[in-house]
mmCIF file of C-alpha atoms in Angstrom:
data_model
loop_
_atom_site.group_PDB
_atom_site.id
_atom_site.type_symbol
_atom_site.label_atom_id
_atom_site.label_comp_id
_atom_site.label_asym_id
_atom_site.label_seq_id
_atom_site.Cartn_x
_atom_site.Cartn_y
_atom_site.Cartn_z
ATOM 1 C CA LEU M 43 98.473 109.691 115.064
ATOM 2 C CA GLU M 44 100.854 111.705 117.052
ATOM 3 C CA PHE M 45 100.627 113.985 113.806
ATOM 4 C CA GLN M 46 97.062 114.406 114.624
ATOM 5 C CA GLY M 47 98.006 115.116 118.086
ATOM 6 C CA LEU M 48 96.542 111.701 119.453
ATOM 7 C CA PRO M 49 99.338 109.999 121.842
ATOM 8 C CA MET M 50 99.770 106.639 120.584
ATOM 9 C CA ASP M 51 101.657 103.711 122.183
ATOM 10 C CA PRO M 52 102.917 101.077 119.469
ATOM 11 C CA ARG M 53 101.922 98.364 122.123
ATOM 12 C CA LEU M 54 98.636 99.698 121.920
ATOM 13 C CA ILE M 55 98.315 99.531 118.209
ATOM 14 C CA GLU M 56 100.268 96.460 116.879
ATOM 15 C CA GLU M 57 97.615 93.798 117.429
ATOM 16 C CA ARG M 58 94.749 95.554 115.774
ATOM 17 C CA ILE M 59 96.893 96.544 112.382
ATOM 18 C CA HIS M 60 98.273 93.015 111.839
ATOM 19 C CA PRO M 61 95.782 91.883 109.107
ATOM 20 C CA TYR M 62 96.983 88.217 109.629
ATOM 21 C CA GLY M 63 96.079 88.481 113.082
ATOM 22 C CA ARG M 64 98.516 87.336 116.019
ATOM 23 C CA VAL M 65 100.689 86.078 113.179
ATOM 24 C CA ASP M 66 103.144 88.926 112.935
ATOM 25 C CA LEU M 67 104.070 89.178 109.130
ATOM 26 C CA GLY M 68 104.162 93.502 109.492
ATOM 27 C CA GLU M 69 101.663 95.850 109.325
ATOM 28 C CA VAL M 70 100.111 96.663 105.833
ATOM 29 C CA PRO M 71 98.637 100.615 104.981
ATOM 30 C CA PHE M 72 95.416 99.215 104.688
ATOM 31 C CA ALA M 73 94.990 97.705 107.938
ATOM 32 C CA MET M 74 96.476 100.785 109.695
ATOM 33 C CA ALA M 75 94.110 103.481 107.714
ATOM 34 C CA ASN M 76 91.628 101.386 108.998
ATOM 35 C CA PHE M 77 92.910 101.386 112.426
ATOM 36 C CA ALA M 78 92.828 105.131 112.010
ATOM 37 C CA LYS M 79 89.131 105.516 110.926
ATOM 38 C CA ARG M 80 87.892 103.577 113.611
ATOM 39 C CA LEU M 81 89.118 106.190 115.833
ATOM 40 C CA GLY M 82 87.876 108.977 113.831
ATOM 41 C CA ILE M 83 90.648 110.020 111.982
ATOM 42 C CA ASN M 84 90.858 110.809 108.364
ATOM 43 C CA ALA M 85 92.522 108.458 106.438
ATOM 44 C CA GLN M 86 92.520 106.591 103.601
ATOM 45 C CA SER M 87 94.697 103.592 102.085
ATOM 46 C CA TYR M 88 95.202 103.164 98.321
ATOM 47 C CA CYS M 89 97.078 101.242 96.683
ATOM 48 C CA HIS M 90 98.918 101.667 92.723
ATOM 49 C CA GLY M 91 100.193 104.841 93.747
ATOM 50 C CA THR M 92 102.212 107.141 91.477
ATOM 51 C CA LEU M 93 105.012 109.530 92.296
ATOM 52 C CA GLU M 94 103.061 112.479 91.831
ATOM 53 C CA GLY M 95 99.636 111.321 93.534
ATOM 54 C CA LEU M 96 101.779 111.098 96.555
ATOM 55 C CA ALA M 97 102.806 114.626 95.706
ATOM 56 C CA GLU M 98 99.584 116.138 95.658
ATOM 57 C CA HIS M 99 98.857 114.475 98.966
ATOM 58 C CA LEU M 100 101.787 116.337 100.522
ATOM 59 C CA ARG M 101 100.933 119.670 98.691
ATOM 60 C CA LYS M 102 97.455 119.170 101.013
ATOM 61 C CA GLY M 103 99.290 118.775 104.088
ATOM 62 C CA CYS M 104 98.431 114.990 104.782
ATOM 63 C CA VAL M 105 100.739 112.639 106.235
ATOM 64 C CA VAL M 106 101.962 109.785 103.459
ATOM 65 C CA ILE M 107 103.202 106.951 104.937
ATOM 66 C CA VAL M 108 104.767 104.121 101.755
ATOM 67 C CA MET M 109 105.544 100.322 102.258
ATOM 68 C CA ILE M 110 108.780 99.411 100.615
ATOM 69 C CA ASN M 111 110.731 96.545 99.732
ATOM 70 C CA TYR M 112 113.149 98.440 101.707
ATOM 71 C CA ARG M 113 116.831 98.013 100.373
ATOM 72 C CA HIS M 114 115.702 95.056 97.982
ATOM 73 C CA GLY M 115 114.409 93.364 101.067
ATOM 74 C CA THR M 116 111.378 92.428 102.613
ATOM 75 C CA GLY M 117 107.976 95.287 103.540
ATOM 76 C CA HIS M 118 108.955 98.216 105.082
ATOM 77 C CA LEU M 119 107.333 101.221 106.141
ATOM 78 C CA VAL M 120 108.313 104.680 105.951
ATOM 79 C CA ASN M 121 107.256 108.361 106.184
ATOM 80 C CA LEU M 122 107.721 110.281 103.031
ATOM 81 C CA LEU M 123 109.069 113.492 103.860
ATOM 82 C CA GLY M 124 109.022 115.477 100.334
ATOM 83 C CA PHE M 125 110.638 115.092 96.645
ATOM 84 C CA ASP M 126 113.541 116.550 95.012
ATOM 85 C CA ARG M 127 112.611 117.757 91.287
ATOM 86 C CA ASP M 128 114.557 118.946 88.347
ATOM 87 C CA ASP M 129 112.863 120.692 85.798
ATOM 88 C CA ARG M 130 110.316 118.019 84.260
ATOM 89 C CA HIS M 131 110.295 115.035 86.973
ATOM 90 C CA ILE M 132 110.735 114.082 90.034
ATOM 91 C CA VAL M 133 114.436 112.513 90.540
ATOM 92 C CA ALA M 134 114.342 111.916 94.491
ATOM 93 C CA VAL M 135 112.132 110.874 97.470
ATOM 94 C CA ARG M 136 112.860 112.122 100.804
ATOM 95 C CA LEU M 137 112.010 109.547 103.498
ATOM 96 C CA ARG M 138 111.850 109.045 106.904
ATOM 97 C CA ASN M 139 112.466 105.626 108.416
ATOM 98 C CA PRO M 140 111.316 104.248 111.428
ATOM 99 C CA TRP M 141 114.463 103.076 112.636
ATOM 100 C CA GLY M 142 115.736 106.161 113.458
ATOM 101 C CA PHE M 143 116.844 108.458 110.062
ATOM 102 C CA ASP M 144 116.047 110.421 107.467
ATOM 103 C CA GLU M 145 117.056 109.640 103.757
ATOM 104 C CA THR M 146 117.108 110.330 100.312
ATOM 105 C CA MET M 147 116.393 107.824 97.377
ATOM 106 C CA PRO M 148 116.573 108.011 94.052
ATOM 107 C CA ALA M 149 112.989 108.167 92.227
ATOM 108 C CA GLU M 150 113.774 105.326 90.169
ATOM 109 C CA GLN M 151 115.059 103.315 93.410
ATOM 110 C CA PHE M 152 111.459 104.133 94.849
ATOM 111 C CA ARG M 153 109.927 103.046 91.848
ATOM 112 C CA GLU M 154 111.369 99.589 91.903
ATOM 113 C CA GLU M 155 111.001 98.935 95.906
ATOM 114 C CA TRP M 156 107.448 100.284 96.137
ATOM 115 C CA HIS M 157 106.050 98.057 93.443
ATOM 116 C CA CYS M 158 105.529 94.325 93.807
ATOM 117 C CA LEU M 159 105.720 93.976 97.611
ATOM 118 C CA ARG M 160 107.303 90.866 99.046
ATOM 119 C CA GLN M 161 106.056 89.468 102.492
ATOM 120 C CA CYS M 162 109.132 87.176 102.408
ATOM 121 C CA ARG M 163 112.624 87.082 100.253
ATOM 122 C CA ASN M 164 111.785 84.229 98.189
ATOM 123 C CA SER M 165 108.517 85.051 97.149
ATOM 124 C CA LYS M 166 106.715 87.227 93.875
ATOM 125 C CA LEU M 167 103.240 86.988 95.787
ATOM 126 C CA GLY M 168 103.365 90.664 96.048
ATOM 127 C CA CYS M 169 103.209 90.911 92.307
ATOM 128 C CA TRP M 170 100.075 89.280 92.114
ATOM 129 C CA LEU M 171 98.298 90.776 94.975
ATOM 130 C CA PRO M 172 97.172 94.293 94.299
ATOM 131 C CA VAL M 173 96.690 95.513 97.720
ATOM 132 C CA PHE M 174 100.845 94.804 97.889
ATOM 133 C CA ASP M 175 101.575 96.950 94.597
ATOM 134 C CA ALA M 176 102.659 100.538 95.395
ATOM 135 C CA GLY M 177 100.749 100.700 98.253
ATOM 136 C CA TYR M 178 100.496 103.702 100.734
ATOM 137 C CA MET M 179 98.073 105.352 103.640
ATOM 138 C CA VAL M 180 97.399 109.245 103.760
ATOM 139 C CA ILE M 181 96.146 110.747 106.949
ATOM 140 C CA ALA M 182 94.846 113.959 106.114
ATOM 141 C CA PRO M 183 93.596 117.261 108.011
ATOM 142 C CA SER M 184 89.779 117.185 108.862
ATOM 143 C CA HIS M 185 89.413 119.866 105.908
ATOM 144 C CA VAL M 186 90.612 117.418 103.137
ATOM 145 C CA VAL M 187 88.351 115.060 101.350
ATOM 146 C CA LEU M 188 90.234 111.995 100.585
ATOM 147 C CA PRO M 189 88.933 110.013 97.571
ATOM 148 C CA PRO M 190 87.941 106.689 97.759
ATOM 149 C CA PRO M 191 90.380 103.883 96.305
ATOM 150 C CA PRO M 192 89.829 102.971 92.937
ATOM 151 C CA ALA M 193 87.089 100.148 92.582
#
């Protein structure tokens, strides 16, 4: 939201973006996008994404936030900074971790951590709920038309 010029205090946002009410199981892209939309920001959340789809949003000047099983753990939101490519494919994904550092993750590892999001380490629940598979949120400049999520 600060990207859009809105100074935000995480304490004001937290309770409004938890999909499980006061139970703190973390944030998810759809709740964050809905909150941004209520503020009048051009935002949308998606599931079943692809690396090329993410790259297209970045090319349009959008902010992209993805939810991954960070380091094979549980769900963690990271900002997408860009991609490294060879002649034909995306080979690495550049991320900004809200824990205060940037990193580059091999594309195959990113795909693995992006799919079938787990809310807890011992559950495959994320594999059965489409909202938790390759989920991400996009915040776009006002002139960019964001497609609706597939039905």
